[in-house]
């Protein structure tokens, strides 16, 4: 029956049906034919049936059908596999892997199926990535095991699939909305999953399987490069399977492309940077490994005519320096690698007849410039090995570094090697050489005198501080902050001087002092602090601190050098001590500058009577005492020690007693405050008024008591002795021993209580130490004889009695102050009573005044009483009968009661009464 007949019958039947309203339209399915352009709906691939079919032994002869199913699987998942099918997919891959080893017919279909794994897996739901993360990790672990198939094409495909799957360019050509409702997984998710799997370990093991296949080896190393740069966990797993030795053993094999060595070096770099030192040292402590690296390095040096080979040569040197840094005891000397590196580091500064450098040429290109700096850095790293010191001396490399220590710009010398660096490159190498010499020279002091290093350095130093203008490039790491000036050179020449004086070799001290380094540095620092007192940056701070350290080392043990330090140095120190905190690197470097300055005062001023007198007269002691108020405890301890040593000069005591702080507090009060702060920090038990609460432990705090008392070894300090080192109480006691314990100005009530403890500090501390001695003897089972036991009991009893006497004195002082307070309060109360009585009297006088002015009879009565008082106050009248004229001194008819005169005071209503609210 045709479609047209069916439509006619349906129309006839509809004529007999009731009419349907427009609001209830029937649902009509329009029948259309499928055109060739419409895609047919693809049925889902049945993994279960396919796996069952492949595993059925009765279908083993159906090879064509099996190959057809493989092609069907490939076409069905051409956009990628669904994440929830991972388990079945891995089963299918394992089945096909076994079939490929039996029949070569399955190789091509298997490779096609593997290629689909390079595409992102598809997510059915947004939560599938989290749900199937462990399944995907297991999938990649098993996927790596497919490398067991001894077929180069399959192995190549597996490695390429893994590499493409984690590349950012691996995007499908179809639109994201054409995945049949599925969504592709992100590349970062796949990379993170591969790193968490055992894939990296499998690849490391596979290196031994593909030793003779160069392309496969390169592909494995490419993958390991990516994993090692993204995950330190992968690096740790690689190192557990001896990855370094597996890589190094074959890296020098012939490779026309040069990719094997390049990628091996990059992978080694990642392993050295992210791996643990213990694992790396175990794998690198081999002569074979170092020899292979040496062979690769010199192989690139002989081919240093191209940029690629130069860059690879530099990378190999970086890897070698990382190895020497991690393992200083690597057999670099035994293999002769160290000697050859020193030879290249001294080229072309020193001439050599070695065939290694005969045909070696350096240029001013960036790669050769970096190579020279890397050699400098490698020499510094090699110097950490004590066995290298003799080799460094014999190579005369110090002389090569010294050739860079000269004023800029360089003057051309016709006898010098024709090769010349650019000015910016030479400046960078000069700074690098200064840093390198500051590390090498302390181990080569004989060469210091043999090469005349002191004179060279001082000539260069004079150039850095003179007024000759020099426009520095300031492009390198070491030249930071030194553009268009010579501050970088000055900074590192000071650092070199600092490393030399740190050796404490008297010969170097004499050599530098004889050439006038002390007045030169002191004078320059004085000028520098005057010019930069508004703002001191990090470069200035390094220069000042290093200069102060040099002066401290030179003047510490020699009075004559202290006197050379002289007036100019003292003015410089006072200027530095007076600099305020915000002006030094924004406050971040202030404490460092202060420690260096105080150390210089201790070494260059204290111990010389001339310097001490001048320092005191120029109010340097005031500057030190001002710092005690404004700085934390760590610096207060240092400052107190310095000032305490200055008090050996009796002139200092007058200045100390005359000093007053910001709140007009005397030094005695400040010291008592510091003592109380120390006791609060160590939790010493005191009452609210500061009185000793435990007379058996008058000085010991809870922190000291918490340290268990054990049997000590010989020359090991006890906890009581360590307490003297940790806090400032011993220094405060020393101050009061100089100032006295009585008749001190500026003390308060609590200060007198504290001074009672300070005065007996030594006795209390001796009692603590004796208590520890007795306890330690008891712990060791030592019994004292009768006389010794009696002596120790006497000492402990005397300490307790002294503590009780101090407590009684403190209570007496509190009682006297209490009585004094009561007396002051009573006097104040009497003043209040007198004030009230005076106010009442004034009020009565005012009322009387108002009454006299309002009523005339009262005014006359007051006048009569006033006259009577006047008459009574006068002496007896004389007889004036013998006089011709007697004048009446009273003015008649005056209606006021005030005394008359040229001025008249009129009383009125007080202002406070009128303004009263």
Coordinates of C-alpha atoms in Angstrom, one line a residue, residues 252-766:
X252 CA 77.3 11.2 24.2
X253 CA 76.2 8.7 21.6
X254 CA 76.3 9.9 17.9
X255 CA 73.3 12.0 17.1
X256 CA 73.2 14.0 13.9
X257 CA 70.4 16.2 15.1
X258 CA 72.1 17.0 18.5
X259 CA 68.7 16.7 20.2
X260 CA 69.6 13.8 22.5
X261 CA 72.3 15.8 24.3
X262 CA 70.3 19.0 24.4
X263 CA 67.2 17.3 25.9
X264 CA 69.3 15.2 28.3
X265 CA 71.0 18.3 29.7
X266 CA 67.6 20.0 30.1
X267 CA 66.2 17.0 31.9
X268 CA 69.3 16.8 34.2
X269 CA 68.8 20.4 35.0
X270 CA 65.2 19.8 36.2
X271 CA 66.3 16.8 38.2
X272 CA 69.0 18.7 40.0
X273 CA 66.8 21.7 40.6
X274 CA 63.8 19.8 42.0
X275 CA 65.3 16.6 43.4
X276 CA 66.5 15.8 46.9
X277 CA 70.2 16.3 47.6
X278 CA 70.7 12.8 49.1
X279 CA 69.4 10.9 46.1
X280 CA 71.4 13.1 43.7
X281 CA 74.6 12.7 45.6
X282 CA 74.2 8.9 45.6
X283 CA 73.9 8.9 41.8
X284 CA 76.5 11.5 41.0
X285 CA 79.3 10.3 43.3
X286 CA 80.8 8.3 40.5
X287 CA 83.9 9.0 38.3
X288 CA 82.1 7.5 35.3
X289 CA 79.3 10.1 35.5
X290 CA 81.6 13.0 36.0
X291 CA 83.8 11.8 33.1
X292 CA 80.8 11.6 30.8
X293 CA 79.8 15.1 31.7
X294 CA 83.4 16.3 31.1
X295 CA 83.4 14.5 27.7
X296 CA 80.1 16.3 26.7
X297 CA 81.4 19.6 27.9
X298 CA 84.7 19.5 26.0
X299 CA 82.9 18.1 23.0
X300 CA 80.8 21.2 22.7
X301 CA 83.8 23.5 23.4
X302 CA 85.6 22.1 20.3
X303 CA 82.4 22.9 18.3
X304 CA 81.9 26.4 19.8
X305 CA 81.7 28.0 16.4
X306 CA 77.8 28.1 16.3
X307 CA 75.3 29.7 18.6
X308 CA 73.6 26.3 19.3
X309 CA 76.8 24.7 20.5
X310 CA 77.7 27.7 22.6
X311 CA 74.4 27.7 24.3
X312 CA 74.5 23.9 24.9
X313 CA 78.1 24.3 26.2
X314 CA 76.8 26.9 28.8
X315 CA 73.9 24.6 29.8
X316 CA 76.3 21.7 30.4
X317 CA 78.4 24.0 32.6
X318 CA 75.4 25.1 34.6
X319 CA 74.4 21.5 35.2
X320 CA 78.0 20.7 36.3
X321 CA 78.0 23.7 38.7
X322 CA 74.7 22.5 40.2
X323 CA 76.2 19.1 40.7
X324 CA 79.3 20.5 42.4
X325 CA 77.1 22.7 44.5
X326 CA 74.9 19.7 45.7
X327 CA 77.9 17.4 46.1
X328 CA 81.2 19.3 46.8
X329 CA 83.0 15.9 47.2
X330 CA 82.2 14.8 43.7
X331 CA 85.2 13.3 42.0
X332 CA 85.8 16.4 39.9
X333 CA 89.5 16.6 40.9
X334 CA 90.2 12.9 40.3
X335 CA 88.9 13.1 36.8
X336 CA 90.9 16.1 36.0
X337 CA 87.8 18.1 35.2
X338 CA 88.5 20.8 37.9
X339 CA 92.0 21.5 36.6
X340 CA 90.7 22.0 33.1
X341 CA 87.8 24.2 34.2
X342 CA 90.4 26.4 36.0
X343 CA 92.4 26.6 32.8
X344 CA 89.4 27.9 30.9
X345 CA 88.5 30.3 33.7
X346 CA 91.9 31.9 33.5
X347 CA 91.8 32.2 29.7
X348 CA 92.6 34.6 28.0
X349 CA 93.9 36.6 31.0
X350 CA 96.8 34.1 31.5
X351 CA 98.7 32.6 28.6
X352 CA 98.9 28.9 28.4
X353 CA 100.5 26.3 26.1
X354 CA 97.7 23.7 26.8
X355 CA 96.2 22.2 23.6
X356 CA 92.8 22.7 25.1
X357 CA 92.9 26.4 24.7
X358 CA 95.2 26.5 21.7
X359 CA 92.3 26.6 19.2
X360 CA 89.7 28.0 21.7
X361 CA 88.6 31.5 20.8
X362 CA 86.3 33.8 22.8
X363 CA 84.2 36.5 21.2
X364 CA 82.1 39.3 22.6
X365 CA 78.8 37.5 21.8
X366 CA 76.3 37.0 24.6
X367 CA 76.9 33.2 24.8
X368 CA 80.7 33.6 25.3
X369 CA 80.1 36.4 27.9
X370 CA 77.7 34.2 29.8
X371 CA 80.2 31.3 29.6
X372 CA 82.9 33.5 31.2
X373 CA 80.6 34.4 34.1
X374 CA 79.6 30.8 34.5
X375 CA 83.2 29.8 34.8
X376 CA 83.7 32.4 37.5
X377 CA 80.7 31.0 39.4
X378 CA 82.0 27.4 38.9
X379 CA 85.3 28.3 40.4
X380 CA 83.6 29.7 43.5
X381 CA 81.5 26.5 43.9
X382 CA 84.6 24.3 43.4
X383 CA 86.4 26.2 46.1
X384 CA 84.1 24.8 48.7
X385 CA 86.0 21.6 48.5
X386 CA 89.1 21.9 50.7
X387 CA 91.1 19.8 48.3
X388 CA 90.6 22.5 45.7
X389 CA 92.7 25.2 47.5
X390 CA 96.0 23.9 46.4
X391 CA 94.8 23.4 42.8
X392 CA 93.5 27.0 42.8
X393 CA 96.9 28.3 44.0
X394 CA 98.8 26.3 41.4
X395 CA 96.6 27.4 38.5
X396 CA 97.4 31.1 39.3
X397 CA 93.7 31.9 38.6
X398 CA 93.8 34.6 41.3
X399 CA 96.2 36.5 39.1
X400 CA 93.7 36.3 36.3
X401 CA 90.9 37.7 38.5
X402 CA 93.2 40.5 39.6
X403 CA 93.7 41.6 36.0
X404 CA 90.1 42.9 36.2
X405 CA 90.8 45.1 39.2
X406 CA 91.8 48.3 37.6
X407 CA 90.2 51.7 37.0
X408 CA 87.7 52.2 34.2
X409 CA 87.8 52.8 31.3
X410 CA 90.8 50.5 30.7
X411 CA 93.9 51.9 29.0
X412 CA 94.9 49.9 26.0
X413 CA 98.2 48.0 26.5
X414 CA 100.0 46.8 23.4
X415 CA 101.6 43.9 25.4
X416 CA 98.2 42.7 26.5
X417 CA 96.2 40.1 24.7
X418 CA 94.5 41.5 21.6
X419 CA 91.1 40.3 22.8
X420 CA 89.1 43.0 24.6
X421 CA 85.6 42.8 26.1
X422 CA 83.0 45.5 25.6
X423 CA 83.0 48.2 28.3
X424 CA 79.7 47.0 29.7
X425 CA 80.8 43.4 29.7
X426 CA 84.2 44.2 31.3
X427 CA 82.4 46.2 34.0
X428 CA 80.2 43.2 34.8
X429 CA 83.2 40.8 34.8
X430 CA 85.0 43.2 37.1
X431 CA 82.3 43.1 39.7
X432 CA 82.1 39.4 39.3
X433 CA 85.9 39.1 39.8
X434 CA 85.7 41.2 43.0
X435 CA 83.0 38.9 44.4
X436 CA 85.1 35.8 43.4
X437 CA 88.2 37.2 45.0
X438 CA 86.4 37.9 48.2
X439 CA 85.8 34.2 48.5
X440 CA 89.1 32.9 47.1
X441 CA 91.7 35.2 48.7
X442 CA 91.1 34.2 52.4
X443 CA 92.3 30.7 51.4
X444 CA 95.4 32.1 49.5
X445 CA 97.0 34.5 51.9
X446 CA 100.6 33.8 50.6
X447 CA 99.4 34.8 47.1
X448 CA 98.1 38.1 48.7
X449 CA 101.7 39.1 49.3
X450 CA 103.2 37.5 46.3
X451 CA 101.0 39.3 43.8
X452 CA 100.9 42.6 45.8
X453 CA 97.2 42.4 46.2
X454 CA 96.9 45.1 48.9
X455 CA 98.4 47.8 46.7
X456 CA 96.2 46.8 43.7
X457 CA 93.1 46.9 45.8
X458 CA 93.9 50.3 47.4
X459 CA 94.7 51.9 44.1
X460 CA 91.3 50.6 42.8
X461 CA 89.6 51.8 46.0
X462 CA 91.1 55.3 45.6
X463 CA 89.6 55.4 42.1
X464 CA 86.2 54.5 43.4
X465 CA 86.1 57.4 46.0
X466 CA 87.7 60.1 43.9
X467 CA 85.7 62.8 42.2
X468 CA 86.5 61.6 38.7
X469 CA 83.3 61.1 36.8
X470 CA 82.5 57.6 35.5
X471 CA 79.2 56.6 33.8
X472 CA 78.6 53.1 34.9
X473 CA 76.3 50.9 32.8
X474 CA 74.7 49.2 35.9
X475 CA 73.1 46.4 33.9
X476 CA 74.2 43.3 35.8
X477 CA 73.1 41.7 39.0
X478 CA 76.0 43.0 40.9
X479 CA 75.7 46.5 39.6
X480 CA 72.3 47.1 41.1
X481 CA 72.0 50.7 42.2
X482 CA 75.3 51.7 40.6
X483 CA 74.2 53.2 37.3
X484 CA 76.1 56.3 36.2
X485 CA 78.3 56.2 39.3
X486 CA 81.0 54.0 41.0
X487 CA 78.9 52.8 44.0
X488 CA 78.9 49.2 42.8
X489 CA 82.6 49.0 42.5
X490 CA 83.0 50.6 46.0
X491 CA 80.5 48.2 47.5
X492 CA 82.4 45.1 46.3
X493 CA 85.9 46.4 47.0
X494 CA 84.7 47.0 50.6
X495 CA 83.4 43.5 50.7
X496 CA 86.7 42.2 49.5
X497 CA 88.5 44.2 52.2
X498 CA 86.0 42.8 54.7
X499 CA 86.8 39.2 53.7
X500 CA 90.5 39.9 54.0
X501 CA 90.4 41.4 57.5
X502 CA 88.0 38.6 58.6
X503 CA 91.0 36.3 58.4
X504 CA 92.5 38.1 61.5
X505 CA 96.0 37.8 59.9
X506 CA 98.2 40.4 61.5
X507 CA 100.3 40.6 58.3
X508 CA 97.3 41.8 56.3
X509 CA 96.5 44.3 59.1
X510 CA 100.0 45.8 59.0
X511 CA 100.0 45.9 55.1
X512 CA 96.7 47.7 54.9
X513 CA 97.3 50.1 57.8
X514 CA 100.8 51.0 56.5
X515 CA 99.1 52.2 53.3
X516 CA 96.7 54.4 55.2
X517 CA 93.4 52.5 54.9
X518 CA 92.1 53.6 58.3
X519 CA 92.0 57.4 57.8
X520 CA 90.9 56.9 54.2
X521 CA 87.8 54.8 55.1
X522 CA 87.0 57.0 58.1
X523 CA 87.2 60.2 56.1
X524 CA 85.1 58.9 53.3
X525 CA 82.4 57.5 55.6
X526 CA 82.2 60.8 57.4
X527 CA 81.7 62.7 54.1
X528 CA 79.3 60.0 52.9
X529 CA 77.1 60.1 56.0
X530 CA 76.9 63.9 55.8
X531 CA 75.7 63.7 52.1
X532 CA 73.3 60.8 52.5
X533 CA 71.9 61.6 56.0
X534 CA 68.6 62.4 54.4
X535 CA 68.2 58.9 52.9
X536 CA 70.4 55.8 52.9
X537 CA 69.5 53.1 50.4
X538 CA 70.6 49.5 50.4
X539 CA 73.9 50.1 48.5
X540 CA 74.9 52.9 50.9
X541 CA 74.0 50.7 53.9
X542 CA 76.2 47.9 52.6
X543 CA 79.1 50.3 52.0
X544 CA 78.8 51.9 55.5
X545 CA 78.4 48.6 57.4
X546 CA 81.3 47.0 55.6
X547 CA 83.5 50.1 56.2
X548 CA 82.6 50.1 59.9
X549 CA 83.4 46.4 60.1
X550 CA 86.8 46.9 58.5
X551 CA 87.7 49.6 60.9
X552 CA 86.5 47.5 63.8
X553 CA 88.7 44.6 62.8
X554 CA 91.8 46.8 62.3
X555 CA 91.5 48.7 65.5
X556 CA 90.2 46.1 67.9
X557 CA 93.5 44.9 69.4
X558 CA 96.0 47.7 68.7
X559 CA 95.9 51.1 70.6
X560 CA 98.0 52.8 68.0
X561 CA 95.5 52.0 65.3
X562 CA 92.7 53.3 67.6
X563 CA 94.6 56.6 67.7
X564 CA 94.9 56.6 63.9
X565 CA 91.1 56.3 63.8
X566 CA 91.2 59.7 65.5
X567 CA 88.9 62.7 65.6
X568 CA 87.6 62.2 62.0
X569 CA 86.4 58.7 62.8
X570 CA 84.8 59.8 66.1
X571 CA 82.8 62.5 64.3
X572 CA 81.7 59.9 61.7
X573 CA 80.5 57.5 64.4
X574 CA 78.5 60.2 66.2
X575 CA 76.9 61.2 62.9
X576 CA 75.8 57.6 62.3
X577 CA 74.5 57.2 65.9
X578 CA 72.4 60.3 65.4
X579 CA 70.7 59.1 62.2
X580 CA 67.0 58.5 62.7
X581 CA 65.4 55.2 61.9
X582 CA 63.1 56.2 58.9
X583 CA 66.0 57.6 56.9
X584 CA 67.8 54.2 56.7
X585 CA 66.2 52.1 53.9
X586 CA 62.8 53.2 55.2
X587 CA 63.6 51.8 58.7
X588 CA 64.4 48.2 57.4
X589 CA 68.2 48.5 57.7
X590 CA 68.5 50.7 60.8
X591 CA 69.3 48.0 63.3
X592 CA 72.0 46.6 61.0
X593 CA 73.6 50.0 60.8
X594 CA 73.4 50.5 64.5
X595 CA 75.0 47.2 65.4
X596 CA 77.9 48.0 63.0
X597 CA 78.4 51.5 64.5
X598 CA 78.3 50.3 68.1
X599 CA 80.8 47.5 67.3
X600 CA 83.1 50.2 65.8
X601 CA 82.7 52.3 69.0
X602 CA 83.6 49.3 71.0
X603 CA 86.7 48.4 68.9
X604 CA 88.0 51.8 67.9
X605 CA 87.1 54.1 70.8
X606 CA 87.0 52.0 73.9
X607 CA 90.5 51.2 75.1
X608 CA 92.1 54.4 73.9
X609 CA 92.1 57.2 76.5
X610 CA 92.5 59.9 73.8
X611 CA 89.6 58.6 71.8
X612 CA 87.4 58.0 74.8
X613 CA 88.0 61.6 76.0
X614 CA 87.1 63.1 72.7
X615 CA 84.1 60.8 72.2
X616 CA 82.8 61.8 75.6
X617 CA 83.4 65.5 75.1
X618 CA 81.6 65.4 71.7
X619 CA 78.6 64.0 73.5
X620 CA 78.9 60.5 72.0
X621 CA 77.8 59.0 75.3
X622 CA 74.5 61.0 75.1
X623 CA 73.9 59.6 71.6
X624 CA 74.4 56.0 73.0
X625 CA 72.1 56.6 75.9
X626 CA 69.4 58.1 73.7
X627 CA 69.4 54.9 71.7
X628 CA 68.6 52.8 74.8
X629 CA 65.2 54.5 75.0
X630 CA 64.2 54.0 71.4
X631 CA 65.5 50.5 70.5
X632 CA 64.4 46.9 71.3
X633 CA 65.9 44.7 74.0
X634 CA 68.4 43.0 71.6
X635 CA 70.1 46.3 70.8
X636 CA 69.8 47.6 74.4
X637 CA 71.9 44.8 75.6
X638 CA 74.7 45.7 73.1
X639 CA 74.5 49.4 73.9
X640 CA 74.6 48.8 77.6
X641 CA 77.7 46.7 77.2
X642 CA 79.4 49.4 75.2
X643 CA 78.6 52.2 77.6
X644 CA 79.6 50.0 80.5
X645 CA 83.1 49.7 79.1
X646 CA 83.2 53.4 78.5
X647 CA 82.5 54.0 82.3
X648 CA 86.1 52.7 82.9
X649 CA 86.9 56.3 82.0
X650 CA 85.9 58.4 85.1
X651 CA 85.0 61.4 82.9
X652 CA 82.1 59.3 81.5
X653 CA 80.3 59.0 84.8
X654 CA 79.5 62.8 85.0
X655 CA 78.0 62.7 81.6
X656 CA 75.9 59.6 82.4
X657 CA 74.5 61.2 85.6
X658 CA 73.7 64.4 83.7
X659 CA 71.8 62.7 80.9
X660 CA 68.1 62.9 80.8
X661 CA 65.8 61.1 78.4
X662 CA 62.8 62.3 76.3
X663 CA 60.6 62.2 79.4
X664 CA 63.2 63.9 81.6
X665 CA 64.2 60.6 83.2
X666 CA 67.6 60.0 84.6
X667 CA 69.7 57.0 83.7
X668 CA 69.2 55.4 87.1
X669 CA 65.4 55.3 86.6
X670 CA 65.9 53.9 83.0
X671 CA 68.2 51.1 84.3
X672 CA 65.6 50.2 87.0
X673 CA 62.9 50.0 84.4
X674 CA 65.1 47.7 82.2
X675 CA 65.7 45.5 85.3
X676 CA 62.0 45.1 85.9
X677 CA 61.4 44.4 82.2
X678 CA 63.9 41.6 82.4
X679 CA 62.2 40.1 85.5
X680 CA 58.8 40.3 83.8
X681 CA 60.1 38.5 80.7
X682 CA 61.7 35.7 82.7
X683 CA 58.7 35.5 85.0
X684 CA 60.5 36.2 88.3
X685 CA 58.1 36.0 91.2
X686 CA 57.5 39.5 92.7
X687 CA 54.7 41.1 94.6
X688 CA 52.6 44.0 93.2
X689 CA 55.1 46.5 94.7
X690 CA 58.2 44.6 93.4
X691 CA 59.2 42.9 96.7
X692 CA 60.8 39.5 96.7
X693 CA 58.1 36.9 97.2
X694 CA 60.3 33.8 97.3
X695 CA 63.4 34.4 99.5
X696 CA 64.8 31.0 98.5
X697 CA 64.9 32.0 94.8
X698 CA 65.3 35.8 94.7
X699 CA 66.6 35.9 91.1
X700 CA 65.4 32.7 89.5
X701 CA 62.4 33.0 87.1
X702 CA 60.0 30.4 85.9
X703 CA 61.8 30.1 82.6
X704 CA 65.1 29.3 84.4
X705 CA 63.3 26.9 86.7
X706 CA 61.8 25.1 83.7
X707 CA 65.2 24.0 82.5
X708 CA 66.0 20.6 84.1
X709 CA 69.1 20.4 86.2
X710 CA 71.3 17.7 84.9
X711 CA 74.9 16.6 85.4
X712 CA 77.0 18.9 83.3
X713 CA 80.2 18.1 81.4
X714 CA 83.5 19.8 82.0
X715 CA 83.5 23.5 81.0
X716 CA 79.8 23.4 80.3
X717 CA 78.0 26.4 81.8
X718 CA 75.1 25.8 84.1
X719 CA 71.6 27.4 83.8
X720 CA 72.5 30.1 86.3
X721 CA 75.6 31.1 84.3
X722 CA 73.6 31.0 81.0
X723 CA 71.1 33.4 82.6
X724 CA 73.8 36.0 82.9
X725 CA 74.4 35.8 79.1
X726 CA 70.8 35.9 78.1
X727 CA 69.7 39.1 79.9
X728 CA 71.0 42.5 80.9
X729 CA 70.8 42.2 84.7
X730 CA 74.6 41.6 85.0
X731 CA 75.3 44.8 83.0
X732 CA 72.8 46.8 85.0
X733 CA 74.5 45.6 88.2
X734 CA 77.9 46.7 86.7
X735 CA 76.4 50.2 86.0
X736 CA 75.3 50.6 89.6
X737 CA 78.6 49.4 90.9
X738 CA 80.1 52.4 89.0
X739 CA 77.4 54.9 89.9
X740 CA 76.8 53.8 93.5
X741 CA 73.6 52.5 95.2
X742 CA 72.8 55.6 97.3
X743 CA 72.1 59.3 96.8
X744 CA 71.1 58.8 93.1
X745 CA 68.9 61.3 91.4
X746 CA 65.6 60.7 89.6
X747 CA 64.5 57.6 91.6
X748 CA 60.9 56.7 92.3
X749 CA 59.5 54.5 95.1
X750 CA 59.6 51.4 92.9
X751 CA 63.2 52.2 91.9
X752 CA 64.4 52.1 95.5
X753 CA 62.7 48.6 95.9
X754 CA 64.5 47.5 92.7
X755 CA 67.9 48.8 93.8
X756 CA 67.7 46.7 97.0
X757 CA 67.7 43.6 94.7
X758 CA 70.3 45.0 92.3
X759 CA 72.7 45.8 95.2
X760 CA 72.6 42.1 96.3
X761 CA 72.6 40.6 92.8
X762 CA 76.1 39.1 93.1
X763 CA 75.4 37.5 96.5
X764 CA 72.1 36.0 95.2
X765 CA 73.7 34.7 92.0
X766 CA 76.5 33.1 94.0

